[in-house]
Amino acid sequence: MLNLMRKKTLKIHSFFGRIKKMKEKKIFQNCIGLLADIYAKEDNIEGKNTANFLLGADCSSINFTENHNSKSYSKIFNSYSSKEEHPLVQEVRKISHLLPWYQSDCEGRLDEELKKQMIMTELVGPNSIIHSSQYELGIYFQFPNVSYYSRRHPAEETFFTLSGKSFWKIEEKEEVERFVGDYIHHPSMASHSNRTSDEHLIACWRWSGDISLEGYKNFK
């Protein structure tokens, strides 16, 4: 009798576990759909190509794995909000504890102190949740009152502001303040820097062109 009850309990847990995973995948698919919509509206052919790739991406075989970093970084991500936010932020919060968050030194570009001021999760790329050798795409978070110094890389890049605000400078142009709904585009090898003041920054980014780590390392 006890064995029968245990089997029934395991079946129930297994059933609800499958339902939970289905919901998580659905939320992730919603995130990918929102990202596709963002980059489809970008005034850039590579943005539209990225959107087309996202619309055709297969999310059915995705399996999420929780780890210590995912939980601790997701708490940071979820603790910041602003009055105006893109709907993608709300969707990401629902599964933030499952996403592969990390702090990167950007192939030696960042010192340890600056590294601690930013977290990110890569959703599309050569070694990401969705595989792609052509595009890299993810969610980026920067703490308030942080200056990210000038850098450049072979990949073409576009950030889209999802929450908070930031200040961006490209080449020798004047610094521009960016808000929710703004695109920040960096052509290949364009020098750019950014900073936050009293607010955080949550943005999505996309890379196209030379997205290799080798290309990144060559321009520290």
PDB file of C-alpha atoms in Angstrom, residues 28-200:
ATOM      1  CA  PHE A  28      11.319  32.031 -22.573  1.00  0.00           C
ATOM      2  CA  GLN A  29       9.585  31.903 -25.965  1.00  0.00           C
ATOM      3  CA  ASN A  30       7.745  35.104 -25.043  1.00  0.00           C
ATOM      4  CA  CYS A  31      11.120  36.721 -24.267  1.00  0.00           C
ATOM      5  CA  ILE A  32      12.503  35.668 -27.635  1.00  0.00           C
ATOM      6  CA  GLY A  33       9.362  36.997 -29.360  1.00  0.00           C
ATOM      7  CA  LEU A  34       9.707  40.360 -27.610  1.00  0.00           C
ATOM      8  CA  LEU A  35      13.384  40.543 -28.579  1.00  0.00           C
ATOM      9  CA  ALA A  36      12.453  39.786 -32.184  1.00  0.00           C
ATOM     10  CA  ASP A  37       9.909  42.611 -32.096  1.00  0.00           C
ATOM     11  CA  ILE A  38      12.507  45.025 -30.691  1.00  0.00           C
ATOM     12  CA  TYR A  39      15.098  44.329 -33.363  1.00  0.00           C
ATOM     13  CA  ALA A  40      12.552  44.100 -36.188  1.00  0.00           C
ATOM     14  CA  LYS A  41      11.790  47.766 -35.475  1.00  0.00           C
ATOM     15  CA  GLU A  42      15.446  48.795 -35.446  1.00  0.00           C
ATOM     16  CA  ASP A  43      16.432  51.001 -38.371  1.00  0.00           C
ATOM     17  CA  ASN A  44      19.220  48.647 -39.367  1.00  0.00           C
ATOM     18  CA  ILE A  45      19.303  45.659 -41.720  1.00  0.00           C
ATOM     19  CA  GLU A  46      21.296  43.559 -39.231  1.00  0.00           C
ATOM     20  CA  GLY A  47      18.649  44.224 -36.614  1.00  0.00           C
ATOM     21  CA  LYS A  48      15.979  42.907 -38.961  1.00  0.00           C
ATOM     22  CA  ASN A  49      18.126  39.875 -39.846  1.00  0.00           C
ATOM     23  CA  THR A  50      18.529  39.154 -36.138  1.00  0.00           C
ATOM     24  CA  ALA A  51      14.753  39.439 -35.664  1.00  0.00           C
ATOM     25  CA  ASN A  52      14.159  36.937 -38.476  1.00  0.00           C
ATOM     26  CA  PHE A  53      16.609  34.521 -36.877  1.00  0.00           C
ATOM     27  CA  LEU A  54      14.833  34.824 -33.516  1.00  0.00           C
ATOM     28  CA  LEU A  55      11.410  34.237 -35.073  1.00  0.00           C
ATOM     29  CA  GLY A  56      12.687  30.988 -36.572  1.00  0.00           C
ATOM     30  CA  ALA A  57      14.495  29.778 -33.432  1.00  0.00           C
ATOM     31  CA  ASP A  58      13.435  26.421 -31.967  1.00  0.00           C
ATOM     32  CA  CYS A  59      12.891  26.696 -28.206  1.00  0.00           C
ATOM     33  CA  SER A  60      11.247  23.282 -27.777  1.00  0.00           C
ATOM     34  CA  SER A  61      14.369  21.399 -26.656  1.00  0.00           C
ATOM     35  CA  ILE A  62      15.596  23.976 -24.134  1.00  0.00           C
ATOM     36  CA  ASN A  63      16.379  22.699 -20.642  1.00  0.00           C
ATOM     37  CA  PHE A  64      17.054  25.133 -17.817  1.00  0.00           C
ATOM     38  CA  THR A  65      19.449  24.324 -14.991  1.00  0.00           C
ATOM     39  CA  GLU A  66      19.499  26.355 -11.796  1.00  0.00           C
ATOM     40  CA  ASN A  67      22.852  27.161 -10.212  1.00  0.00           C
ATOM     41  CA  HIS A  68      24.174  29.348  -7.400  1.00  0.00           C
ATOM     42  CA  ASN A  69      25.132  32.232  -9.698  1.00  0.00           C
ATOM     43  CA  SER A  70      21.716  32.188 -11.381  1.00  0.00           C
ATOM     44  CA  LYS A  71      19.959  32.604  -8.035  1.00  0.00           C
ATOM     45  CA  SER A  72      22.237  35.269  -6.583  1.00  0.00           C
ATOM     46  CA  TYR A  73      22.434  37.363  -9.758  1.00  0.00           C
ATOM     47  CA  SER A  74      18.720  37.047 -10.439  1.00  0.00           C
ATOM     48  CA  LYS A  75      18.037  38.565  -7.007  1.00  0.00           C
ATOM     49  CA  ILE A  76      20.110  41.569  -8.027  1.00  0.00           C
ATOM     50  CA  PHE A  77      18.331  41.839 -11.364  1.00  0.00           C
ATOM     51  CA  ASN A  78      14.874  41.530  -9.808  1.00  0.00           C
ATOM     52  CA  SER A  79      15.580  44.103  -7.110  1.00  0.00           C
ATOM     53  CA  TYR A  80      15.914  46.994  -9.581  1.00  0.00           C
ATOM     54  CA  SER A  81      12.987  48.597 -11.382  1.00  0.00           C
ATOM     55  CA  SER A  82      11.858  51.937 -12.759  1.00  0.00           C
ATOM     56  CA  LYS A  83       8.479  53.586 -13.332  1.00  0.00           C
ATOM     57  CA  GLU A  84       8.705  52.929 -17.051  1.00  0.00           C
ATOM     58  CA  GLU A  85       9.866  49.497 -18.193  1.00  0.00           C
ATOM     59  CA  HIS A  86       9.653  47.478 -21.384  1.00  0.00           C
ATOM     60  CA  PRO A  87       7.434  44.340 -21.056  1.00  0.00           C
ATOM     61  CA  LEU A  88      10.497  42.174 -21.714  1.00  0.00           C
ATOM     62  CA  VAL A  89      11.834  43.023 -18.236  1.00  0.00           C
ATOM     63  CA  GLN A  90       8.742  41.553 -16.579  1.00  0.00           C
ATOM     64  CA  GLU A  91       9.040  38.347 -18.610  1.00  0.00           C
ATOM     65  CA  VAL A  92      12.741  37.967 -17.841  1.00  0.00           C
ATOM     66  CA  ARG A  93      12.058  38.398 -14.108  1.00  0.00           C
ATOM     67  CA  LYS A  94       9.753  35.367 -14.180  1.00  0.00           C
ATOM     68  CA  ILE A  95      12.602  33.063 -15.233  1.00  0.00           C
ATOM     69  CA  SER A  96      15.640  35.090 -14.145  1.00  0.00           C
ATOM     70  CA  HIS A  97      16.625  32.403 -11.610  1.00  0.00           C
ATOM     71  CA  LEU A  98      17.009  29.937 -14.488  1.00  0.00           C
ATOM     72  CA  LEU A  99      19.110  32.074 -16.818  1.00  0.00           C
ATOM     73  CA  PRO A 100      22.928  31.755 -17.037  1.00  0.00           C
ATOM     74  CA  TRP A 101      23.928  35.096 -15.495  1.00  0.00           C
ATOM     75  CA  TYR A 102      27.606  35.937 -15.196  1.00  0.00           C
ATOM     76  CA  GLN A 103      30.078  38.741 -14.592  1.00  0.00           C
ATOM     77  CA  SER A 104      32.532  39.016 -17.452  1.00  0.00           C
ATOM     78  CA  ASP A 105      35.905  40.703 -17.696  1.00  0.00           C
ATOM     79  CA  CYS A 106      35.135  41.004 -21.440  1.00  0.00           C
ATOM     80  CA  GLU A 107      38.250  39.090 -22.443  1.00  0.00           C
ATOM     81  CA  GLY A 108      40.547  41.174 -20.274  1.00  0.00           C
ATOM     82  CA  ARG A 109      38.991  44.574 -20.956  1.00  0.00           C
ATOM     83  CA  LEU A 110      37.615  45.136 -17.462  1.00  0.00           C
ATOM     84  CA  ASP A 111      39.397  45.467 -14.157  1.00  0.00           C
ATOM     85  CA  GLU A 112      37.994  43.502 -11.223  1.00  0.00           C
ATOM     86  CA  GLU A 113      36.206  46.481  -9.671  1.00  0.00           C
ATOM     87  CA  LEU A 114      34.298  47.387 -12.835  1.00  0.00           C
ATOM     88  CA  LYS A 115      33.522  43.728 -13.487  1.00  0.00           C
ATOM     89  CA  LYS A 116      31.543  43.627 -10.216  1.00  0.00           C
ATOM     90  CA  GLN A 117      29.280  46.466 -11.394  1.00  0.00           C
ATOM     91  CA  MET A 118      27.714  44.594 -14.324  1.00  0.00           C
ATOM     92  CA  ILE A 119      25.929  41.293 -14.857  1.00  0.00           C
ATOM     93  CA  MET A 120      24.630  39.781 -18.073  1.00  0.00           C
ATOM     94  CA  THR A 121      23.008  36.688 -19.487  1.00  0.00           C
ATOM     95  CA  GLU A 122      23.595  35.533 -23.041  1.00  0.00           C
ATOM     96  CA  LEU A 123      20.505  34.023 -24.660  1.00  0.00           C
ATOM     97  CA  VAL A 124      21.767  33.585 -28.231  1.00  0.00           C
ATOM     98  CA  GLY A 125      25.308  32.850 -29.387  1.00  0.00           C
ATOM     99  CA  PRO A 126      27.882  30.154 -30.108  1.00  0.00           C
ATOM    100  CA  ASN A 127      27.648  28.719 -26.566  1.00  0.00           C
ATOM    101  CA  SER A 128      24.268  30.050 -25.465  1.00  0.00           C
ATOM    102  CA  ILE A 129      20.761  28.766 -24.764  1.00  0.00           C
ATOM    103  CA  ILE A 130      19.953  29.205 -28.459  1.00  0.00           C
ATOM    104  CA  HIS A 131      22.920  28.347 -30.662  1.00  0.00           C
ATOM    105  CA  SER A 132      24.049  30.771 -33.343  1.00  0.00           C
ATOM    106  CA  SER A 133      27.430  31.368 -34.975  1.00  0.00           C
ATOM    107  CA  GLN A 134      26.138  34.586 -36.604  1.00  0.00           C
ATOM    108  CA  TYR A 135      24.503  36.476 -33.748  1.00  0.00           C
ATOM    109  CA  GLU A 136      25.053  37.099 -30.057  1.00  0.00           C
ATOM    110  CA  LEU A 137      22.241  38.495 -27.969  1.00  0.00           C
ATOM    111  CA  GLY A 138      21.363  38.852 -24.309  1.00  0.00           C
ATOM    112  CA  ILE A 139      20.267  40.942 -21.335  1.00  0.00           C
ATOM    113  CA  TYR A 140      22.650  43.389 -19.664  1.00  0.00           C
ATOM    114  CA  PHE A 141      22.459  45.056 -16.238  1.00  0.00           C
ATOM    115  CA  GLN A 142      24.629  47.945 -14.986  1.00  0.00           C
ATOM    116  CA  PHE A 143      24.489  49.338 -11.449  1.00  0.00           C
ATOM    117  CA  PRO A 144      23.828  53.053 -10.805  1.00  0.00           C
ATOM    118  CA  ASN A 145      26.797  55.453 -10.759  1.00  0.00           C
ATOM    119  CA  VAL A 146      29.082  53.295 -12.883  1.00  0.00           C
ATOM    120  CA  SER A 147      31.280  54.488 -15.760  1.00  0.00           C
ATOM    121  CA  TYR A 148      32.176  51.901 -18.404  1.00  0.00           C
ATOM    122  CA  TYR A 149      35.193  53.308 -20.199  1.00  0.00           C
ATOM    123  CA  SER A 150      35.788  53.501 -23.949  1.00  0.00           C
ATOM    124  CA  ARG A 151      36.063  50.253 -25.922  1.00  0.00           C
ATOM    125  CA  ARG A 152      35.719  48.982 -29.491  1.00  0.00           C
ATOM    126  CA  HIS A 153      35.280  45.628 -31.186  1.00  0.00           C
ATOM    127  CA  PRO A 154      34.830  44.145 -34.672  1.00  0.00           C
ATOM    128  CA  ALA A 155      31.208  43.153 -34.015  1.00  0.00           C
ATOM    129  CA  GLU A 156      28.433  45.578 -34.912  1.00  0.00           C
ATOM    130  CA  GLU A 157      26.327  46.232 -31.820  1.00  0.00           C
ATOM    131  CA  THR A 158      22.961  47.647 -30.827  1.00  0.00           C
ATOM    132  CA  PHE A 159      21.710  48.150 -27.285  1.00  0.00           C
ATOM    133  CA  PHE A 160      18.029  48.773 -26.550  1.00  0.00           C
ATOM    134  CA  THR A 161      17.090  50.361 -23.219  1.00  0.00           C
ATOM    135  CA  LEU A 162      14.571  48.298 -21.244  1.00  0.00           C
ATOM    136  CA  SER A 163      14.681  49.969 -17.824  1.00  0.00           C
ATOM    137  CA  GLY A 164      16.437  52.928 -16.208  1.00  0.00           C
ATOM    138  CA  LYS A 165      18.551  55.432 -18.086  1.00  0.00           C
ATOM    139  CA  SER A 166      22.155  55.908 -19.174  1.00  0.00           C
ATOM    140  CA  PHE A 167      24.562  58.214 -20.969  1.00  0.00           C
ATOM    141  CA  TRP A 168      26.413  57.133 -24.123  1.00  0.00           C
ATOM    142  CA  LYS A 169      29.291  58.583 -26.103  1.00  0.00           C
ATOM    143  CA  ILE A 170      30.326  57.365 -29.573  1.00  0.00           C
ATOM    144  CA  GLU A 171      33.658  58.406 -31.098  1.00  0.00           C
ATOM    145  CA  GLU A 172      34.074  62.186 -30.722  1.00  0.00           C
ATOM    146  CA  LYS A 173      30.350  62.972 -30.636  1.00  0.00           C
ATOM    147  CA  GLU A 174      28.748  64.570 -27.600  1.00  0.00           C
ATOM    148  CA  GLU A 175      27.404  62.355 -24.840  1.00  0.00           C
ATOM    149  CA  VAL A 176      23.684  61.566 -25.179  1.00  0.00           C
ATOM    150  CA  GLU A 177      21.251  60.517 -22.449  1.00  0.00           C
ATOM    151  CA  ARG A 178      19.190  57.435 -23.325  1.00  0.00           C
ATOM    152  CA  PHE A 179      15.845  56.295 -21.912  1.00  0.00           C
ATOM    153  CA  VAL A 180      13.503  53.301 -22.144  1.00  0.00           C
ATOM    154  CA  GLY A 181      12.751  52.561 -25.802  1.00  0.00           C
ATOM    155  CA  ASP A 182      15.978  54.088 -27.150  1.00  0.00           C
ATOM    156  CA  TYR A 183      18.351  52.235 -29.485  1.00  0.00           C
ATOM    157  CA  ILE A 184      22.106  52.776 -29.158  1.00  0.00           C
ATOM    158  CA  HIS A 185      23.957  51.582 -32.253  1.00  0.00           C
ATOM    159  CA  HIS A 186      27.726  51.056 -32.535  1.00  0.00           C
ATOM    160  CA  PRO A 187      29.165  50.308 -35.985  1.00  0.00           C
ATOM    161  CA  SER A 188      32.051  47.859 -36.194  1.00  0.00           C
ATOM    162  CA  MET A 189      35.205  49.245 -34.526  1.00  0.00           C
ATOM    163  CA  ALA A 190      33.468  52.448 -33.354  1.00  0.00           C
ATOM    164  CA  SER A 191      34.845  53.659 -30.029  1.00  0.00           C
ATOM    165  CA  HIS A 192      32.076  53.956 -27.430  1.00  0.00           C
ATOM    166  CA  SER A 193      31.609  54.406 -23.688  1.00  0.00           C
ATOM    167  CA  ASN A 194      28.657  54.656 -21.329  1.00  0.00           C
ATOM    168  CA  ARG A 195      27.782  55.502 -17.750  1.00  0.00           C
ATOM    169  CA  THR A 196      24.893  55.475 -15.315  1.00  0.00           C
ATOM    170  CA  SER A 197      24.102  58.172 -12.766  1.00  0.00           C
ATOM    171  CA  ASP A 198      21.403  57.818 -10.103  1.00  0.00           C
ATOM    172  CA  GLU A 199      19.554  55.038 -11.971  1.00  0.00           C
ATOM    173  CA  HIS A 200      20.467  51.541 -13.079  1.00  0.00           C
TER     174      HIS A 200
END
